[in-house]
Coordinates of C-alpha atoms in Angstrom, one line a residue:
M127 CA 88.6 160.8 115.2
T128 CA 87.2 163.2 117.7
G129 CA 83.6 164.2 118.5
R130 CA 80.6 162.5 119.9
R131 CA 80.0 159.0 118.7
R132 CA 76.6 157.8 117.6
P133 CA 75.5 154.3 116.6
G134 CA 76.2 153.7 113.0
A135 CA 74.0 152.3 110.3
L136 CA 73.7 148.6 109.5
A137 CA 72.6 147.1 106.2
L138 CA 72.2 143.5 105.0
L139 CA 72.8 141.6 101.8
A140 CA 71.8 138.0 101.1
L141 CA 72.0 136.1 104.5
A142 CA 73.6 138.7 106.6
L143 CA 75.6 141.8 106.1
A144 CA 76.6 143.9 109.1
C145 CA 77.6 147.4 108.1
G146 CA 79.2 149.8 110.6
H147 CA 78.8 153.5 109.7
A148 CA 80.8 155.8 111.9
P149 CA 79.5 159.4 111.9
P150 CA 81.8 162.2 110.4
A151 CA 84.3 163.8 112.7
P152 CA 84.2 167.6 113.1
A153 CA 86.3 169.1 110.3
P154 CA 88.9 171.8 111.0
A155 CA 88.3 175.1 109.2
P156 CA 90.0 175.0 105.8
P157 CA 93.1 177.1 105.5
P158 CA 93.0 180.1 103.1
G159 CA 92.9 179.1 99.5
A160 CA 91.6 175.6 100.3
P161 CA 88.7 174.4 98.1
P162 CA 85.3 174.9 99.7
P163 CA 83.0 172.0 100.6
G164 CA 81.4 170.6 97.5
A165 CA 84.3 171.6 95.2
P166 CA 85.5 169.0 92.6
P167 CA 87.3 166.1 94.2
S168 CA 91.0 166.3 94.9
S169 CA 91.3 162.5 94.3
P170 CA 90.0 160.6 91.3
A171 CA 86.4 159.4 91.5
A172 CA 85.7 155.6 91.3
P173 CA 86.8 154.5 87.9
A174 CA 84.1 153.5 85.4
L175 CA 83.8 149.7 85.4
S176 CA 84.0 147.6 82.3
A177 CA 80.7 146.3 81.0
R178 CA 82.2 142.8 80.8
G179 CA 84.2 140.7 83.1
R180 CA 84.4 137.3 84.8
Y181 CA 83.8 136.3 88.4
G182 CA 86.5 134.2 90.0
P183 CA 89.9 135.8 89.3
E184 CA 90.6 139.0 91.2
P185 CA 90.4 142.0 88.9
S186 CA 93.3 144.4 88.4
D187 CA 93.4 147.4 90.7
A188 CA 95.7 150.3 91.6
P189 CA 95.0 151.4 95.2
S190 CA 95.7 154.9 96.3
A191 CA 98.1 155.7 99.2
L192 CA 95.2 156.2 101.5
E193 CA 93.6 152.9 100.5
R194 CA 96.9 151.1 101.1
A195 CA 97.3 152.7 104.5
A196 CA 93.7 152.0 105.5
L197 CA 93.9 148.3 104.5
E198 CA 97.2 147.8 106.3
A199 CA 95.9 149.4 109.5
A200 CA 92.8 147.3 109.3
L201 CA 94.7 144.0 108.6
A202 CA 96.9 144.7 111.6
R203 CA 93.9 144.6 113.9
L204 CA 92.4 141.4 112.5
A205 CA 93.5 137.8 113.3
P206 CA 93.8 135.7 111.4
R207 CA 95.0 138.2 108.9
P208 CA 92.7 138.4 105.8
R209 CA 94.0 138.3 102.3
P210 CA 93.7 141.6 100.3
S211 CA 91.0 141.3 97.6
A212 CA 91.0 143.6 94.6
A213 CA 87.4 142.8 93.9
L214 CA 86.4 144.0 97.4
A215 CA 88.6 147.1 97.0
V216 CA 86.9 148.1 93.8
A217 CA 83.5 147.6 95.4
A218 CA 84.5 149.5 98.5
R219 CA 85.7 152.4 96.3
A220 CA 82.3 152.5 94.5
L221 CA 80.5 152.7 97.9
A222 CA 82.8 155.4 99.1
S223 CA 82.0 157.4 95.9
G224 CA 78.3 157.1 96.6
A225 CA 78.8 158.3 100.2
A226 CA 80.9 161.3 99.0
D227 CA 78.2 162.2 96.4
G228 CA 75.7 162.5 99.3
A229 CA 73.6 159.3 98.8
R230 CA 70.9 159.2 101.4
E231 CA 71.6 155.5 102.1
P232 CA 75.2 154.9 100.9
L233 CA 75.2 151.4 102.3
S234 CA 71.7 150.3 101.2
R235 CA 71.3 146.6 100.3
E236 CA 70.8 147.5 96.6
R237 CA 73.9 149.8 96.5
V238 CA 76.1 147.1 98.1
R239 CA 74.9 144.4 95.8
L240 CA 75.4 146.6 92.7
A241 CA 78.9 147.6 93.9
L242 CA 79.8 143.9 94.4
A243 CA 78.5 142.9 91.0
G244 CA 80.3 145.8 89.3
A245 CA 83.6 144.8 91.0
L246 CA 83.2 141.1 90.1
S247 CA 82.9 140.1 93.7
Y248 CA 80.8 137.0 94.5
D249 CA 81.0 137.5 98.2
P250 CA 77.4 137.1 99.4
A251 CA 77.5 139.0 102.7
P252 CA 80.6 141.1 103.4
V253 CA 80.7 143.3 106.5
V254 CA 80.9 147.0 105.5
H255 CA 82.5 149.8 107.5
L256 CA 82.2 153.4 106.4
V257 CA 84.0 156.4 108.0
E258 CA 84.1 160.0 107.0
A259 CA 87.1 161.9 108.4
D260 CA 90.0 164.2 107.6
P261 CA 92.3 162.4 105.1
A262 CA 95.2 162.4 107.5
S263 CA 93.3 160.5 110.2
A264 CA 90.9 158.4 108.1
A265 CA 93.0 155.2 108.1
E266 CA 93.3 155.4 111.9
A267 CA 89.6 156.1 112.3
L268 CA 88.7 153.1 110.2
A269 CA 91.0 150.8 112.2
G270 CA 89.4 152.1 115.3
E271 CA 86.0 150.7 114.1
L272 CA 87.3 147.1 114.2
R273 CA 87.2 144.7 117.0
E274 CA 90.3 142.6 117.5
A275 CA 88.2 139.7 118.8
G276 CA 85.6 139.9 116.0
P277 CA 84.7 137.2 113.5
A278 CA 87.4 135.6 111.3
F279 CA 87.5 136.9 107.7
T280 CA 89.4 135.5 104.8
H281 CA 89.4 138.6 102.4
A282 CA 89.4 142.3 102.8
G283 CA 89.4 145.4 100.5
A284 CA 89.5 149.2 101.2
G285 CA 88.3 152.0 98.9
A286 CA 88.5 155.7 99.4
V287 CA 87.3 158.9 97.8
I288 CA 88.4 162.5 98.8
R289 CA 86.1 165.4 98.4
G290 CA 87.8 168.7 99.4
R291 CA 89.1 168.2 102.9
R292 CA 87.0 165.1 103.7
A293 CA 87.9 161.4 103.0
Y294 CA 85.2 158.8 102.6
L295 CA 86.7 155.4 103.4
V296 CA 85.0 152.0 103.1
L297 CA 86.3 148.7 104.2
L298 CA 84.7 145.4 103.1
L299 CA 85.5 142.2 105.0
S300 CA 84.3 138.8 103.9
R301 CA 84.6 135.1 104.8
R302 CA 84.8 133.5 101.3
P303 CA 84.1 129.7 101.6
V304 CA 84.3 128.9 97.9
A305 CA 86.8 129.3 95.0
L306 CA 85.2 129.8 91.6
E307 CA 86.6 129.2 88.2
P308 CA 86.0 132.1 85.8
F309 CA 82.3 132.8 85.1
P310 CA 80.9 135.6 82.9
R311 CA 79.2 138.6 84.5
E312 CA 77.5 139.3 81.1
V313 CA 76.0 136.8 78.7
A314 CA 74.1 136.9 75.5
L315 CA 70.5 135.9 75.4
G316 CA 70.2 132.1 75.0
A317 CA 73.8 131.5 76.1
T318 CA 74.9 128.6 78.3
A319 CA 77.7 129.0 80.9
V320 CA 79.2 126.4 83.2
L321 CA 79.7 127.3 86.9
R322 CA 82.5 125.4 88.5
G323 CA 84.2 125.7 91.8
E324 CA 85.1 124.0 95.1
L325 CA 83.8 124.7 98.6
E326 CA 86.2 125.4 101.4
G327 CA 85.0 124.5 104.9
L328 CA 81.5 123.5 103.6
E329 CA 80.1 120.4 102.1
R330 CA 77.4 119.2 99.7
P331 CA 77.3 122.1 97.2
T332 CA 74.0 123.0 95.5
V333 CA 73.4 125.7 92.8
H334 CA 70.3 127.9 92.6
V335 CA 69.2 130.7 90.3
T336 CA 66.6 133.4 90.1
A337 CA 65.5 134.4 86.6
P338 CA 64.5 137.9 85.7
S339 CA 60.8 136.9 86.1
G340 CA 61.5 136.2 89.8
A341 CA 61.1 132.5 89.5
S342 CA 63.8 130.6 91.5
R343 CA 64.9 127.0 91.0
T344 CA 67.7 124.5 91.9
V345 CA 70.1 123.7 89.0
P346 CA 71.4 120.1 88.7
A347 CA 75.0 120.0 89.6
S348 CA 77.6 117.3 89.3
G349 CA 81.0 116.8 91.0
A350 CA 82.7 114.9 93.7
G351 CA 83.2 115.9 97.3
R352 CA 83.2 119.7 97.7
S353 CA 83.6 120.3 93.9
F354 CA 80.7 121.2 91.7
S355 CA 79.8 121.9 88.1
A356 CA 76.5 123.2 86.9
S357 CA 75.4 124.2 83.4
L358 CA 73.3 127.4 83.3
R359 CA 71.2 128.5 80.4
F360 CA 70.2 132.2 80.3
D361 CA 67.0 132.2 78.2
A362 CA 65.5 135.5 79.3
R363 CA 66.8 139.0 79.0
G364 CA 67.4 140.7 82.4
R365 CA 69.2 140.4 85.7
W366 CA 69.9 136.9 86.9
L367 CA 71.1 135.8 90.4
V368 CA 73.2 132.7 90.7
E369 CA 73.9 131.2 94.1
V370 CA 76.1 128.5 95.6
V371 CA 75.0 127.0 98.9
G372 CA 76.9 124.5 101.1
D373 CA 76.3 122.7 104.4
G374 CA 78.3 123.5 107.5
P375 CA 78.1 122.8 111.2
R376 CA 75.5 125.6 111.5
G377 CA 73.3 124.4 108.7
P378 CA 73.0 125.6 105.1
Q379 CA 75.1 128.7 104.2
V380 CA 75.2 130.8 101.1
A381 CA 78.8 130.5 99.8
A382 CA 78.6 132.7 96.6
L383 CA 76.1 135.1 95.0
L384 CA 76.7 136.3 91.5
T385 CA 74.7 138.9 89.6
V386 CA 74.6 138.2 85.8
S387 CA 73.4 140.5 83.1
C388 CA 71.7 138.7 80.1
G389 CA 71.2 140.5 76.8
G390 CA 72.7 143.8 77.9
A391 CA 70.4 144.3 80.8
P392 CA 71.7 146.5 83.7
L393 CA 73.2 144.8 86.7
G394 CA 70.8 146.7 88.9
R395 CA 70.2 150.2 90.3
P396 CA 70.8 151.7 93.7
G397 CA 67.5 151.7 95.7
E398 CA 66.5 154.2 98.4
G399 CA 63.2 152.5 99.4
D400 CA 61.9 152.8 103.0
E401 CA 62.6 149.5 104.8
S402 CA 62.0 150.9 108.3
D403 CA 59.9 148.9 110.8
P404 CA 57.0 149.9 113.1
A405 CA 58.0 150.1 116.7
D406 CA 55.7 147.4 117.7
R407 CA 57.3 144.0 117.3
A408 CA 54.1 142.2 116.2
A409 CA 53.4 144.9 113.6
A410 CA 56.9 144.6 112.2
E411 CA 56.5 140.8 112.0
A412 CA 53.1 141.3 110.3
R413 CA 54.7 143.5 107.7
V414 CA 57.2 140.7 106.9
V415 CA 54.3 138.3 106.4
A416 CA 52.6 140.8 104.1
A417 CA 55.8 141.1 102.1
V418 CA 56.0 137.3 101.8
N419 CA 52.5 137.1 100.5
A420 CA 53.0 140.0 98.1
T421 CA 55.9 138.1 96.6
R422 CA 53.8 135.0 96.4
A423 CA 51.0 136.9 94.8
G424 CA 53.4 138.2 92.2
A425 CA 54.2 134.6 91.3
G426 CA 50.5 133.6 91.1
L427 CA 50.6 131.7 94.4
P428 CA 48.0 131.8 97.2
P429 CA 48.8 133.7 100.4
L430 CA 50.2 131.9 103.5
E431 CA 48.2 131.8 106.7
A432 CA 50.0 133.4 109.6
S433 CA 50.4 131.0 112.5
A434 CA 50.7 132.0 116.1
E435 CA 52.6 128.9 117.1
L436 CA 55.1 129.2 114.2
T437 CA 55.6 132.9 115.1
A438 CA 56.4 132.0 118.7
A439 CA 58.9 129.3 117.4
A440 CA 60.5 131.8 115.0
R441 CA 60.8 134.4 117.8
R442 CA 62.5 131.9 120.1
H443 CA 65.1 131.1 117.4
S444 CA 65.7 134.8 116.6
E445 CA 66.2 135.5 120.3
A446 CA 68.7 132.6 120.5
M447 CA 70.6 134.0 117.5
L448 CA 70.7 137.5 119.0
A449 CA 72.0 136.1 122.4
A450 CA 74.7 134.0 120.6
G451 CA 75.5 136.8 118.1
V452 CA 75.4 134.2 115.4
L453 CA 73.2 134.0 112.3
A454 CA 72.6 130.2 111.7
H455 CA 69.9 127.6 111.4
V456 CA 71.7 125.4 114.0
L457 CA 73.0 126.9 117.2
P458 CA 74.8 125.0 120.1
G459 CA 72.1 123.0 121.9
S460 CA 69.3 124.0 119.5
G461 CA 69.4 121.2 117.0
T462 CA 68.1 121.5 113.5
P463 CA 64.9 123.4 112.6
A464 CA 63.0 120.1 112.6
D465 CA 64.3 119.4 116.1
R466 CA 63.1 122.8 117.4
L467 CA 59.6 122.2 115.9
H468 CA 59.4 118.8 117.5
R469 CA 60.3 120.3 120.9
A470 CA 57.5 122.8 120.4
R471 CA 55.1 120.0 119.6
I472 CA 54.5 121.3 116.1
A473 CA 53.9 118.5 113.6
F474 CA 54.5 119.1 109.9
A475 CA 54.6 117.4 106.6
L476 CA 57.2 119.9 105.3
A477 CA 59.1 122.7 107.1
L478 CA 61.3 125.3 105.6
E479 CA 63.3 128.0 107.3
N480 CA 64.9 131.3 106.3
V481 CA 67.2 133.3 108.7
A482 CA 68.5 136.7 108.1
M483 CA 69.6 139.9 109.8
G484 CA 69.6 143.6 109.1
P485 CA 68.8 147.0 110.5
S486 CA 65.1 146.2 110.3
A487 CA 62.9 143.2 109.9
L488 CA 61.8 144.2 106.4
S489 CA 65.4 144.8 105.2
A490 CA 66.4 141.4 106.6
H491 CA 63.5 139.8 104.7
R492 CA 64.4 141.6 101.4
A493 CA 67.9 140.3 101.7
A494 CA 66.7 136.7 102.2
E495 CA 64.3 137.2 99.3
E496 CA 67.2 138.1 97.0
S497 CA 68.9 134.8 97.7
P498 CA 67.6 132.2 95.2
A499 CA 67.6 129.4 97.7
H500 CA 65.7 131.4 100.3
R501 CA 63.3 132.7 97.6
Q502 CA 62.5 129.1 96.7
N503 CA 61.3 128.6 100.3
I504 CA 59.1 131.8 100.1
L505 CA 57.6 130.6 96.8
S506 CA 57.1 126.9 97.8
R507 CA 53.8 125.5 96.4
E508 CA 53.6 123.0 99.2
V509 CA 53.5 125.2 102.3
T510 CA 50.4 126.8 103.6
R511 CA 51.4 128.4 106.9
V512 CA 54.1 130.9 107.9
G513 CA 55.5 132.3 111.1
C514 CA 57.9 135.3 111.1
G515 CA 59.6 136.2 114.4
I516 CA 62.2 138.9 115.2
A517 CA 64.6 139.8 117.9
R518 CA 66.0 143.3 118.2
G519 CA 69.3 144.3 119.8
K520 CA 72.6 145.9 119.1
L521 CA 75.9 144.8 117.7
P522 CA 79.1 145.2 119.8
G523 CA 79.8 148.5 118.0
G524 CA 76.4 149.8 119.0
E525 CA 74.6 149.5 115.7
R526 CA 71.0 148.4 115.8
V527 CA 70.3 144.9 114.5
V528 CA 67.3 142.7 113.9
Y529 CA 67.5 138.9 113.6
L530 CA 64.7 137.4 111.6
T531 CA 63.5 133.8 111.4
E532 CA 60.8 132.8 108.8
I533 CA 59.3 129.3 109.2
F534 CA 57.2 127.9 106.3
L535 CA 55.1 124.8 107.0
A536 CA 52.9 122.3 105.3
P537 CA 50.7 120.7 108.0
V538 CA 50.1 117.0 108.4
E539 CA 47.0 115.6 106.8
D540 CA 44.1 115.3 109.3
G541 CA 41.4 114.8 106.6
T542 CA 39.8 118.2 107.3
D543 CA 40.1 119.4 103.7
D544 CA 40.1 116.0 102.0
R545 CA 37.3 114.1 100.4
L546 CA 38.9 110.9 102.0
T547 CA 39.5 110.2 105.6
P548 CA 43.1 109.5 106.6
E549 CA 42.3 105.7 106.8
A550 CA 40.8 105.8 103.3
R551 CA 43.9 107.6 102.1
V552 CA 46.1 105.0 103.6
R553 CA 44.1 102.2 101.9
E554 CA 44.3 104.0 98.6
A555 CA 48.1 104.3 98.9
L556 CA 48.5 100.6 99.9
W557 CA 46.2 99.3 97.2
R558 CA 48.0 101.4 94.6
E559 CA 51.5 100.2 95.8
R560 CA 50.3 96.6 95.9
A561 CA 49.1 96.8 92.3
R562 CA 52.4 98.4 91.2
L563 CA 54.4 95.6 92.9
G564 CA 52.1 92.9 91.3
G565 CA 51.3 91.3 94.6
G566 CA 47.6 90.6 93.8
A567 CA 44.5 92.2 95.4
L568 CA 44.3 93.0 99.1
A569 CA 41.0 92.6 100.8
S570 CA 39.7 94.8 103.6
D571 CA 38.8 93.0 106.8
P572 CA 36.6 94.8 109.4
R573 CA 38.0 92.8 112.3
L574 CA 41.6 93.7 111.2
D575 CA 40.5 97.3 110.7
E576 CA 39.3 97.4 114.3
L577 CA 42.4 95.8 115.6
A578 CA 44.6 98.3 113.7
R579 CA 42.6 101.2 115.0
E580 CA 43.1 100.0 118.6
G581 CA 46.8 99.7 117.9
A582 CA 47.0 103.2 116.3
R583 CA 45.2 104.8 119.2
A584 CA 47.4 103.1 121.7
M585 CA 50.5 104.3 119.9
A586 CA 49.2 107.9 119.7
R587 CA 48.5 107.8 123.5
R588 CA 52.0 106.6 124.3
G589 CA 53.6 108.9 121.7
D590 CA 55.6 105.9 120.5
P591 CA 55.1 104.1 117.1
A592 CA 55.6 100.6 118.5
P593 CA 52.9 98.1 117.5
G594 CA 53.0 96.0 120.7
D595 CA 51.2 92.6 120.4
L596 CA 49.1 93.4 117.3
A597 CA 50.5 90.5 115.3
D598 CA 49.7 88.0 118.1
R599 CA 46.2 89.3 118.4
A600 CA 45.7 89.0 114.6
L601 CA 46.8 85.3 114.8
A602 CA 44.3 84.8 117.6
L603 CA 41.6 85.5 115.0
G604 CA 42.4 82.2 113.5
R605 CA 44.9 83.3 110.8
K606 CA 48.0 81.4 109.9
V607 CA 50.4 84.2 109.2
A608 CA 50.3 87.8 110.3
A609 CA 52.6 90.9 110.2
V610 CA 52.2 94.5 111.4
D611 CA 53.7 97.6 109.9
A612 CA 53.5 100.6 112.3
F613 CA 55.0 104.0 111.6
L614 CA 54.7 107.7 112.1
G615 CA 54.0 110.0 109.3
A616 CA 52.9 113.5 108.3
R617 CA 50.9 112.3 105.3
A618 CA 48.5 109.4 105.0
D619 CA 49.7 108.5 101.5
G620 CA 53.1 107.9 103.0
A621 CA 51.8 104.5 103.9
A622 CA 53.0 103.3 100.5
R623 CA 56.4 102.6 102.2
S624 CA 54.8 99.8 104.2
K625 CA 57.4 97.0 103.9
N626 CA 55.0 94.1 103.8
V627 CA 52.6 95.6 101.2
G628 CA 54.1 93.5 98.4
D629 CA 54.3 90.2 100.4
R630 CA 52.2 87.6 98.5
R631 CA 51.5 85.6 101.6
F632 CA 49.1 88.3 102.7
G633 CA 45.6 88.7 101.2
R634 CA 43.9 90.8 103.8
A635 CA 44.8 94.1 105.5
G636 CA 43.4 96.2 108.3
V637 CA 44.2 99.9 108.6
G638 CA 44.1 102.2 111.6
V639 CA 45.1 105.9 111.9
A640 CA 45.2 108.1 115.0
M641 CA 46.4 111.7 115.4
G642 CA 49.2 112.1 117.9
E643 CA 48.6 114.4 120.9
R644 CA 51.9 114.2 122.8
G645 CA 55.3 112.5 122.9
R646 CA 58.7 113.4 121.7
Y647 CA 57.5 113.6 118.1
G648 CA 55.0 116.4 118.8
A649 CA 51.3 116.7 118.4
G650 CA 49.5 116.3 115.1
L651 CA 51.5 113.5 113.4
L652 CA 49.7 110.4 112.2
Y653 CA 50.3 107.1 113.9
I654 CA 49.5 104.4 111.3
A655 CA 49.1 100.7 111.9
V656 CA 48.6 98.2 109.1
V657 CA 47.8 94.6 110.0
Y658 CA 48.3 92.0 107.3
T659 CA 47.1 88.4 107.4
D660 CA 46.4 85.5 105.0

C-alpha cells in the first residue's frame, strides 16, 4: 500500500478485542470501460447465513482466491502458525461486506458480535484487521499490518469483498482456549440444551448466561478437571448470551461467548451508537460510573456510590496494564485484585473487578457489560461502592486504546448503618451458632468483655490478629479453663466461625471488636477477640 498512514480504528468485544483499521490506499484511475465506483460488486457478496446451525464444529466454507492468498500471507508472518478457521473466515467476510457497503463503524462491537454469531464462532475477543486496497495488493497490505512478534494466536480466518476496483479485506485472529461439543445457535422456547467442552490452558471452568431480560447468573456445571457440562433451559424468547470462563495465570478469562436465539428472535443488530469519551479523564470515568448505575437501575437495583480511593486503585491497575500491554486481573508483581486492595489499605467485605479495553472507556465498559460473568459483577446486590479508572495510550500499530478497570466493593461493617454495634452483632452471631450446635447458653461477662476489648484494640494497633496473653489474663480472674479466639474479619457476623463456640466447657464469653487502622491487612477491617471461660 502507498500513501500517508494514519492510526486505525480499534473496537472491543467481550473482554478485549483489538481491531486495526488501515486507511484506504490511493486508487489508480480506472481504465476505460472499468465499472465506476459504486457499481455492482465484481465478487459475490457475503453469502446469506443459515438461520440454524451449531457452535463447535467448523462450518463449511469456500474461500476465494484473494481470501486464500491473504490468509497464507498472514499466517506466514505469525509464529506459532495459527490454524485456519472457517467460522472466523465467514465472520470476516460479513465484516468486509459491511465495510464495502459503507458502514460508518464497520468494526463496531455490535457488528463484530453479530458477525461472529452468524458464522457460528464462539471466540469471545478476536483481533480484527481491516484493509481497503487495490485487489492485487490487498493480501500484501494486510500482511503488512501484522507484527511478527505479536501475541500468539491459535486460529485465523480471512474474508474479502470486492467493489469495483477496491478490495475490502478483513482478518480475524483468535486465541481459542476451549473446545466445545456441538451446541445449537437457535432453540425453541422452553428448550433445554447441554453445553459440553474442555478448556485448553485454563482450569476450573464455570458457565454463565445472560437472559433476554438482562439478568445474568451462573449455571451449575459438572465435570472433572478441565471438562465441563452444563444444562441450560431457555425459558424466554429473545437473545441469550452463554459464556464459559476459566482460570489462568493472569486470573479469570473468558474462554467462549455464544449468542443464542430463542423462539426465532434475531441474533442482534449492528449498532452505530456514540461511544466516544470526553477528553477529560475524570469525566470519561464518571460516564462509565453513570453507565454502571443506569444498568443497575434497569434491573431495579440502587446506584453505587463512586469512591475516590477505589477510582485511584482502578487507575493504577489500568496504567499497569497499559505499561505491560496486557489485559489481565493479575500482572507480574501485582498479585490478585485483593492483594492490590490490601496494599492500598482498602478494607472490604467483598470486592469484584472487571477489566476491559477498547477505543474508549465507554466502549470498553459496554464490552464488559455484554459478558455474563462481568455483568453479574455490575448487578451484584451486595456491593455499594464503585471505582472506575482508565489509562489511555496507543497500541504498537498506532491505534488508540483505553484500558479500563472497574472495582466493585462491599465495605466492612462499622456499625454506622446498623441498629446493632459490631460487638452486639458478634454476640448475636455467637449465640445463634451456639444454639445451633446445642452447646447450651452462653452468658455475657462484663469483665471478660473488657478484657476482650483491650485485646481487640491491641491487635488493631499492631495490625496483627494475635491474641497475646488474653487466655492467661482470663485465668487470672479465678477461672478454671479459658480459651481465646481472635480473628480478622470484614463482617461482624463472621464471628460464627469461632472454633470454641460449641465447646461445652465454656459457659461465659466476652467480646471485643476494634477497627483496624494500619498493618498489612489494610485499614477498616474488624479485629475480633472472643474470650471464653467456665
